[in-house]
PDB file of C-alpha atoms in Angstrom:
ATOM      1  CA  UNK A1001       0.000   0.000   0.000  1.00 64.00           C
ATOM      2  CA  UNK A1002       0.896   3.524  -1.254  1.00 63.00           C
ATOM      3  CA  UNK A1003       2.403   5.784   1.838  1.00 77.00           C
ATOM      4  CA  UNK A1004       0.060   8.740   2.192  1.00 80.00           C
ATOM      5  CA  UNK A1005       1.545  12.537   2.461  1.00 82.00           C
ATOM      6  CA  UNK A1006      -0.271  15.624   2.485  1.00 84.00           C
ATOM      7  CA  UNK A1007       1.091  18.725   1.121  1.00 86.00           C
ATOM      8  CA  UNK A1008      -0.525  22.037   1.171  1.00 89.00           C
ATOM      9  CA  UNK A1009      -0.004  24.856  -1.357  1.00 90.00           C
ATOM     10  CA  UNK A1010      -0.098  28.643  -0.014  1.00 91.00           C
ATOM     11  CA  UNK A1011       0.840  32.011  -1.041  1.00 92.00           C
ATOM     12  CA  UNK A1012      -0.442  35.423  -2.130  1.00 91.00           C
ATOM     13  CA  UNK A1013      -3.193  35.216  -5.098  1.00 87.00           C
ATOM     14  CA  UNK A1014      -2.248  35.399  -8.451  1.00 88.00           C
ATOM     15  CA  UNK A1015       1.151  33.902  -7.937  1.00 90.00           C
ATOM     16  CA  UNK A1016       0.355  30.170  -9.936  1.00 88.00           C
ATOM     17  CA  UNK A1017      -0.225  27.911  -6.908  1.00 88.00           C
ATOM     18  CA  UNK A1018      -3.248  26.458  -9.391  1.00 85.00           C
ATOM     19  CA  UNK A1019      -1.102  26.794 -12.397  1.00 85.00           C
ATOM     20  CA  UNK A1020       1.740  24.773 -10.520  1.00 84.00           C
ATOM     21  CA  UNK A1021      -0.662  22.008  -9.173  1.00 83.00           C
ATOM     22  CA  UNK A1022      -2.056  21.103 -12.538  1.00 82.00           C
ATOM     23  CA  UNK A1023       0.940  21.083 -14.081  1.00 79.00           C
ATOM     24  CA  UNK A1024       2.439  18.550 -11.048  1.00 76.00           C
ATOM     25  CA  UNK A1025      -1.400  16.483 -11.256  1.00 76.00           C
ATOM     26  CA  UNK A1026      -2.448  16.531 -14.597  1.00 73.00           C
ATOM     27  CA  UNK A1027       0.482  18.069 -16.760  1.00 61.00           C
ATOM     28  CA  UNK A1028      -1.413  20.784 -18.245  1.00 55.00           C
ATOM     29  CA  UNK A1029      -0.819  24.371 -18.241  1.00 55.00           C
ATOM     30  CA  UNK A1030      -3.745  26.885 -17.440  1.00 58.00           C
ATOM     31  CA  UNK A1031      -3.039  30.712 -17.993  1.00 58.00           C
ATOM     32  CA  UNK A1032      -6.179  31.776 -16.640  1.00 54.00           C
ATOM     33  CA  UNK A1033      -6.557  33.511 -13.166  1.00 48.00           C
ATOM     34  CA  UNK A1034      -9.844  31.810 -11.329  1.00 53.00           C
ATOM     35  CA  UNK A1035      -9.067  32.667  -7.769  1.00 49.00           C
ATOM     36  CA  UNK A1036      -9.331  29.509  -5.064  1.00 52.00           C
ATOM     37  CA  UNK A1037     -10.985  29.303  -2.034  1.00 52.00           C
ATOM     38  CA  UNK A1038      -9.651  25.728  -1.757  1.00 56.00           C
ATOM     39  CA  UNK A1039      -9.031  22.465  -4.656  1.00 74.00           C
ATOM     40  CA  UNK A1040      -8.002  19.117  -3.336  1.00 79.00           C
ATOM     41  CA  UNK A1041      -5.983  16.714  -5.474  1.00 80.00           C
ATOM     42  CA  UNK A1042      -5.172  13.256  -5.138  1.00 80.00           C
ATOM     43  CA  UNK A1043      -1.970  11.531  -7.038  1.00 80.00           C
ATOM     44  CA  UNK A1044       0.472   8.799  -7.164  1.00 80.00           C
ATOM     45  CA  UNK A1045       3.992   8.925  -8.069  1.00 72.00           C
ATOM     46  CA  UNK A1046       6.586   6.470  -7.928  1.00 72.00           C
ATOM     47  CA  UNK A1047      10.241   7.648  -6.086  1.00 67.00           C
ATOM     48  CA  UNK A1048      13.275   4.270  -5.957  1.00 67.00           C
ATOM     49  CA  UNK A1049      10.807   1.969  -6.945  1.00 75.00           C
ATOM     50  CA  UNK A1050       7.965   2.756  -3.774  1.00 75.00           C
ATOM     51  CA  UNK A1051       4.497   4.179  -4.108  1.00 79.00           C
ATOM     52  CA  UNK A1052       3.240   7.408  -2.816  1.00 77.00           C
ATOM     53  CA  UNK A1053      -0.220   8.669  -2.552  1.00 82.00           C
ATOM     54  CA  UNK A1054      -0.057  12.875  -2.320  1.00 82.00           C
ATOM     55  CA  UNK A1055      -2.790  14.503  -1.012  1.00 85.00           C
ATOM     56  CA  UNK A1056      -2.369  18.026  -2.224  1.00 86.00           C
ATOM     57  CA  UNK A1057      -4.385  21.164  -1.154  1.00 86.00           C
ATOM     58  CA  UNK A1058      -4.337  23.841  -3.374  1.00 85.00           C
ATOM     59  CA  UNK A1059      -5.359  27.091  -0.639  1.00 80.00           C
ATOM     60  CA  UNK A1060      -6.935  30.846  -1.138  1.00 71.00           C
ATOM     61  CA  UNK A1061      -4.284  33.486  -1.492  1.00 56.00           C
ATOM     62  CA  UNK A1062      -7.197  36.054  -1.530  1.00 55.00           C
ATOM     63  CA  UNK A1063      -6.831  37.596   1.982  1.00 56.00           C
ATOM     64  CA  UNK A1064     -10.210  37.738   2.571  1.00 50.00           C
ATOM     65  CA  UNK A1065     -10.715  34.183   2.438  1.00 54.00           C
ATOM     66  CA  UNK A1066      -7.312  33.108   4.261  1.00 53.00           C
ATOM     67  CA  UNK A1067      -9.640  33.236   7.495  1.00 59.00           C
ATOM     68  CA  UNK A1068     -10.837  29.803   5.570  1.00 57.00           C
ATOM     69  CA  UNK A1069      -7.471  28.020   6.624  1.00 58.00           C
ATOM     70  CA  UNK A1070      -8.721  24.519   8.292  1.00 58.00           C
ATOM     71  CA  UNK A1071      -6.887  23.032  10.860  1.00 59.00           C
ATOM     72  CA  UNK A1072      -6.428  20.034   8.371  1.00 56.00           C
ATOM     73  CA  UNK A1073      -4.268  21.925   5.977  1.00 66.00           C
ATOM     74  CA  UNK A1074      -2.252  23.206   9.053  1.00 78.00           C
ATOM     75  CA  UNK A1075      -1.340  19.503   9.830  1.00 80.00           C
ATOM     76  CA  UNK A1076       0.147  18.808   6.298  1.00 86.00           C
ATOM     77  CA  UNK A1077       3.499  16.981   5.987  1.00 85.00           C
ATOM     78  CA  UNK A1078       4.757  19.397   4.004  1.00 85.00           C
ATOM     79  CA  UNK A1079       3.874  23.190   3.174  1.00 89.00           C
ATOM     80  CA  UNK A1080       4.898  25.110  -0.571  1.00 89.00           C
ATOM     81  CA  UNK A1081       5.189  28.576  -0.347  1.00 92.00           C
ATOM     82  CA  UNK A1082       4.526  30.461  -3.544  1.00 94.00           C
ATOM     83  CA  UNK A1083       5.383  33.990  -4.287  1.00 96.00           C
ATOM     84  CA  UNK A1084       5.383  35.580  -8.056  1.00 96.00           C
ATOM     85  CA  UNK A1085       8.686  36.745  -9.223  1.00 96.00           C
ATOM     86  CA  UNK A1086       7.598  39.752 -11.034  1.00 97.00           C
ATOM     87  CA  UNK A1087       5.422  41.171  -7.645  1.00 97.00           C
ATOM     88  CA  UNK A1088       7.548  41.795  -4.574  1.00 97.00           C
ATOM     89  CA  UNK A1089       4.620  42.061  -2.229  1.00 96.00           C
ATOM     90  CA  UNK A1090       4.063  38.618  -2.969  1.00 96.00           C
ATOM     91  CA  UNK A1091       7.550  37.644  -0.668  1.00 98.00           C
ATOM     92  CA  UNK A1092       6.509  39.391   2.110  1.00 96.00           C
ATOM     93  CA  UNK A1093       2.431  38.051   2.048  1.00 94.00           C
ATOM     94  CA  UNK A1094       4.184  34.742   2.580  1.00 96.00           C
ATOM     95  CA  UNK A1095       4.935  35.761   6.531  1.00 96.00           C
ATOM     96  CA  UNK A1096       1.218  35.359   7.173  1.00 90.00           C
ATOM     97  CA  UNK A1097       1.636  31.452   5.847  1.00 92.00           C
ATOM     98  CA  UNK A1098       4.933  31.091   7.732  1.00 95.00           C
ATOM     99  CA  UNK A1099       3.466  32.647  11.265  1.00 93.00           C
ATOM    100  CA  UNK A1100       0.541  29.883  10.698  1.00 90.00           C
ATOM    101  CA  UNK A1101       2.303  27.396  10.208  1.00 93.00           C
ATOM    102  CA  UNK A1102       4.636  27.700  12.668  1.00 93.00           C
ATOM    103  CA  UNK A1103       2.216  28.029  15.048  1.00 91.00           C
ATOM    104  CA  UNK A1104       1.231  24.380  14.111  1.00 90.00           C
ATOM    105  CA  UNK A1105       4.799  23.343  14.603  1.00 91.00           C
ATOM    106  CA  UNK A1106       4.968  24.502  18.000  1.00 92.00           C
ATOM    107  CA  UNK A1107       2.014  22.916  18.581  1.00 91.00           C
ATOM    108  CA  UNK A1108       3.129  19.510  17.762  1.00 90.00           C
ATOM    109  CA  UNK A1109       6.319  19.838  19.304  1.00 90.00           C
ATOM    110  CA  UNK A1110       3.889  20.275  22.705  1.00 92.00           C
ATOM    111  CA  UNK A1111       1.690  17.641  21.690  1.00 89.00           C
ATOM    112  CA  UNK A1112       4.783  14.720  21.345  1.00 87.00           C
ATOM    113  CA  UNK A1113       6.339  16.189  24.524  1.00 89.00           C
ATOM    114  CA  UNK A1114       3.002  15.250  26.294  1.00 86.00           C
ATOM    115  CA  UNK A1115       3.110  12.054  23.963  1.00 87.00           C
ATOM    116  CA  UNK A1116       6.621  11.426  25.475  1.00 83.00           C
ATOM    117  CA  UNK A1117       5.441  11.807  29.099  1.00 86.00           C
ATOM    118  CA  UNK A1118       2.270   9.837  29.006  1.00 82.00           C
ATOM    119  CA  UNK A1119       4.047   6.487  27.478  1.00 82.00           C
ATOM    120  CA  UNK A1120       7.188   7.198  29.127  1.00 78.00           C
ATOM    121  CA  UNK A1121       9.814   3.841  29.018  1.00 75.00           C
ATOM    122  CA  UNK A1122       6.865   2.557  25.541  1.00 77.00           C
ATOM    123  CA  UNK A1123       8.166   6.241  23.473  1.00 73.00           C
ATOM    124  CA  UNK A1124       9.674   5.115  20.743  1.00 72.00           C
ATOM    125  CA  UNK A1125      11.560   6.687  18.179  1.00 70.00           C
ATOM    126  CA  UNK A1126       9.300   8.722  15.450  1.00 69.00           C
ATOM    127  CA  UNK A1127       6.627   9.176  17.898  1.00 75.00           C
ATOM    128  CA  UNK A1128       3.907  11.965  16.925  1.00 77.00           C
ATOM    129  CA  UNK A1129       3.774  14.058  14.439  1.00 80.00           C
ATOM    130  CA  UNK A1130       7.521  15.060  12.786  1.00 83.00           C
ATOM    131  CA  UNK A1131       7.639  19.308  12.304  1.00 85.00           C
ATOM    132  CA  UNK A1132       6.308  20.297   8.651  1.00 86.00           C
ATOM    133  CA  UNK A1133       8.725  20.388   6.066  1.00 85.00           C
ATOM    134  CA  UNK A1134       8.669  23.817   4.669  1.00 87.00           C
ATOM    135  CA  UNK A1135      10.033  24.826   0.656  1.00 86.00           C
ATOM    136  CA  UNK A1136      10.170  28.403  -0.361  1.00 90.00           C
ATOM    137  CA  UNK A1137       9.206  28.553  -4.354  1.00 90.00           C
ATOM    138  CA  UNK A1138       9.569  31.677  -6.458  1.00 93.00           C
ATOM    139  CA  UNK A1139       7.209  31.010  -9.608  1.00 93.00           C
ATOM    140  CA  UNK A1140       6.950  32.382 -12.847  1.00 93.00           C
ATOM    141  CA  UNK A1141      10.880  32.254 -12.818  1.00 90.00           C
ATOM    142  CA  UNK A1142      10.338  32.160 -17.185  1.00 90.00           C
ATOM    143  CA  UNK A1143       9.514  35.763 -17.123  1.00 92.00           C
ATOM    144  CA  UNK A1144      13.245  37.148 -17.061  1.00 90.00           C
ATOM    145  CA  UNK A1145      12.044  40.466 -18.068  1.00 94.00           C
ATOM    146  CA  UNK A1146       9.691  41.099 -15.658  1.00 95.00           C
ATOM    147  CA  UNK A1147      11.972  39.836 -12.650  1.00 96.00           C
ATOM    148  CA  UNK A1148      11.345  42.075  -9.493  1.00 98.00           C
ATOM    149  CA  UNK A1149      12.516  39.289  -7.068  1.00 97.00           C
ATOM    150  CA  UNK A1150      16.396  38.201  -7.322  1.00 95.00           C
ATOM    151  CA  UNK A1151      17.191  34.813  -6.825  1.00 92.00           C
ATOM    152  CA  UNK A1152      19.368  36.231  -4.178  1.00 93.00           C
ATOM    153  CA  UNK A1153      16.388  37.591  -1.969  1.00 96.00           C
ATOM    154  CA  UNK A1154      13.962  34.420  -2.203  1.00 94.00           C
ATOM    155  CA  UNK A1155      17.126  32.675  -1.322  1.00 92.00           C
ATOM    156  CA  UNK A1156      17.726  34.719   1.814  1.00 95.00           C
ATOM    157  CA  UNK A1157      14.111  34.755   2.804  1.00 97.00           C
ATOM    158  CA  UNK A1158      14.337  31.345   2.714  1.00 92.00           C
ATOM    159  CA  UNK A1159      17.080  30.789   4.714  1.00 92.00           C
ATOM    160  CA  UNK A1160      15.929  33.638   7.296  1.00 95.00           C
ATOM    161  CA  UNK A1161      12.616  31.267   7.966  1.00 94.00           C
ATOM    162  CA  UNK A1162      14.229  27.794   7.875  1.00 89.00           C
ATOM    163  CA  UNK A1163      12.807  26.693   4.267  1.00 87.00           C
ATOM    164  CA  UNK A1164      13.939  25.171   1.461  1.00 82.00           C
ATOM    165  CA  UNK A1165      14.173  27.234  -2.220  1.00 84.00           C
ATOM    166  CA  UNK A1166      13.793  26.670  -5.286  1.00 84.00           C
ATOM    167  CA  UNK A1167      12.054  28.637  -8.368  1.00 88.00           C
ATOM    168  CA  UNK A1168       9.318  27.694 -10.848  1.00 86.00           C
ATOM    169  CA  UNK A1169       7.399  27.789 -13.915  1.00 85.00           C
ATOM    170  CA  UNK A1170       4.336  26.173 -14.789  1.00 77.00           C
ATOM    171  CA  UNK A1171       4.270  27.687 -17.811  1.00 80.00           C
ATOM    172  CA  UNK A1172       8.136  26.452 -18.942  1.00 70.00           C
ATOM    173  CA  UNK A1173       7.728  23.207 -16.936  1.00 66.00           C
ATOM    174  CA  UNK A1174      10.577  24.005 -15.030  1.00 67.00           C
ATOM    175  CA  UNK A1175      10.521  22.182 -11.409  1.00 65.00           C
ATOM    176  CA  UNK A1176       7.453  20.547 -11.875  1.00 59.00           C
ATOM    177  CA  UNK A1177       7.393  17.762 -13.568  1.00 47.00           C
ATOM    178  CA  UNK A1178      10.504  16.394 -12.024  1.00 49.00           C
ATOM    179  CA  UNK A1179       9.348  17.329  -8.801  1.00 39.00           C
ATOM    180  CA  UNK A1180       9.146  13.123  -7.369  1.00 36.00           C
ATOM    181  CA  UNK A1181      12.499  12.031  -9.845  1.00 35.00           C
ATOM    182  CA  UNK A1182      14.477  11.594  -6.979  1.00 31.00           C
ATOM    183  CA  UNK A1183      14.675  11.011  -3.192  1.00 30.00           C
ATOM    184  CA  UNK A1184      17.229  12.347  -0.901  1.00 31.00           C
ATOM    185  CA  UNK A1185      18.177  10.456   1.947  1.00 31.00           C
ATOM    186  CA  UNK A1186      18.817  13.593   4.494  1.00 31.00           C
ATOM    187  CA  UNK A1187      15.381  12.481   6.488  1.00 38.00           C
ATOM    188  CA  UNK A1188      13.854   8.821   7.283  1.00 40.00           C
ATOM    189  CA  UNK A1189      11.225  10.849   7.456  1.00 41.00           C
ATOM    190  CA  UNK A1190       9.196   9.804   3.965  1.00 47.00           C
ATOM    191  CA  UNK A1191       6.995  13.115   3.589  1.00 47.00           C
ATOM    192  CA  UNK A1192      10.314  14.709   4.020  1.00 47.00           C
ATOM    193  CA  UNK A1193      12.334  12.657   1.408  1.00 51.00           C
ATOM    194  CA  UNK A1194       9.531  12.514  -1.292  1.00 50.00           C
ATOM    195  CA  UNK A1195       8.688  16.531  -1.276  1.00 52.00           C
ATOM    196  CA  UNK A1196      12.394  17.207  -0.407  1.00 49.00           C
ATOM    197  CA  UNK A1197      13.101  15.512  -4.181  1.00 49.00           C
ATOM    198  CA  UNK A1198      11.925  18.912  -5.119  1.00 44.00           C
ATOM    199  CA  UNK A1199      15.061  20.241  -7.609  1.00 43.00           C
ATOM    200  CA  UNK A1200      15.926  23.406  -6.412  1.00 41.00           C
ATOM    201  CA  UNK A1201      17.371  26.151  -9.116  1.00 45.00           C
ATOM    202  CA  UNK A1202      19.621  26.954  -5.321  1.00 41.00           C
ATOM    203  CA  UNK A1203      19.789  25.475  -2.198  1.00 38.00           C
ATOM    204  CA  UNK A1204      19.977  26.638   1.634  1.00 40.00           C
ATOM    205  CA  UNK A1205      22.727  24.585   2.363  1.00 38.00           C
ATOM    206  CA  UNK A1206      22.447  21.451   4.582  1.00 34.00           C
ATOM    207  CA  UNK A1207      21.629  23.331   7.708  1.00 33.00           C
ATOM    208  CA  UNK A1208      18.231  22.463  10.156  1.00 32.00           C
ATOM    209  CA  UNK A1209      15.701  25.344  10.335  1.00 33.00           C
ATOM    210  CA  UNK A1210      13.222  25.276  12.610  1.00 32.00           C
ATOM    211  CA  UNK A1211      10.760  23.835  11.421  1.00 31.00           C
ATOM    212  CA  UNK A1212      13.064  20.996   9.185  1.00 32.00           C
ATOM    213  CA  UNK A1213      15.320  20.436   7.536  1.00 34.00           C
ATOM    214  CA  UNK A1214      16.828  22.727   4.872  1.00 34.00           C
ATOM    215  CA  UNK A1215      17.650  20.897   1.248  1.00 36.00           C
TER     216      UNK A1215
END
């Protein structure tokens, strides 16, 4: 039986968290801007030979509707943050994700301390729920011209809040398709190693943030 992970999608509207899930689901490209209040997806992909079943929520960006956030998406395995190359603002909107989610991070960490306590000498190793992995994604990285967003910043933003980076295009098919090529053995954590196969245009180095760690 397929492993299941869950993986939520989040950023400012407009920036191609649809665009990018369609392309990763059904490998098509949509241009047109319907804003979400919230898509689910399911799909399998095969990483060294083993089955996994991705559960992928595609969230409102639309601040008016980010008061929709369920406590299920919260408790994903595994968080993308979007932000639009050509729109700065879109960066910073991705604070009000981060603050959320972290939130839900500390939160665990509490819950498996009080897991810890309760079965004592029984605790194993893995107990609970591990901290969400966390990647940073600047999208739309095929429109050069229209670049407001160095590589260099949505690098150090990422490294300031303990994520991952990489950049995107749904359009160009660049980082999506070979998003599940590979795994990377840095976790034994599988929601870790599957989203981690993420290729990253640059990396944060091999350093733990807090919430994970960094590719």
């Amino acid at each position: 039986m397929a492993d299941k992970i869950s993986i939520t999608i989040c950023g400012d509207g407009g920036c191609g968290k649809s665009s990018i899930t369609i392309r990763l689901v059904r490998s098509q490209w949509t241009h047109e801007y319907d804003p979400t209040i919230e898509d689910s997806y399911s799909v399998t992909r095969t990483v060294d030979g083993l089955p996994y079943f991705l559960s992928i929520t595609d969230t409102a960006g639309q601040e008016e509707y980010r008061g929709l956030w369920t406590s299920s998406s919260l408790q994903s395995d595994a968080f993308l943050l979007v932000y639009d190359i050509t729109n700065p603002t879109t960066l910073n909107a991705l604070d009000h994700f981060i603050d959320l989610i972290g939130l839900e991070a500390d939160q665990r960490l509490e819950d498996n301390e009080h897991l810890r306590k309760d079965l004592g000498d029984q605790a194993g190793p893995g107990l609970g729920l591990p901290p969400p992995v966390m990647i940073v994604a600047g999208n739309k990285c095929d429109l050069k011209d229209g670049r407001a967003v160095s590589s260099r910043e949505g690098l150090e933003y990422a490294r300031k809040h303990g994520c991952g980076f990489m950049e995107t295009s749904a359009r160009e098919m660049v980082n999506i398709e070979e998003t599940f090529a590979r795994r990377s053995d840095l976790s034994s954590v599988s929601p870790f190693s599957v989203f981690r196969s993420l290729r990253p245009c640059i990396t944060t180095g091999t350093g733990t943030g807090r919430w994970g760690r960094t590719p």
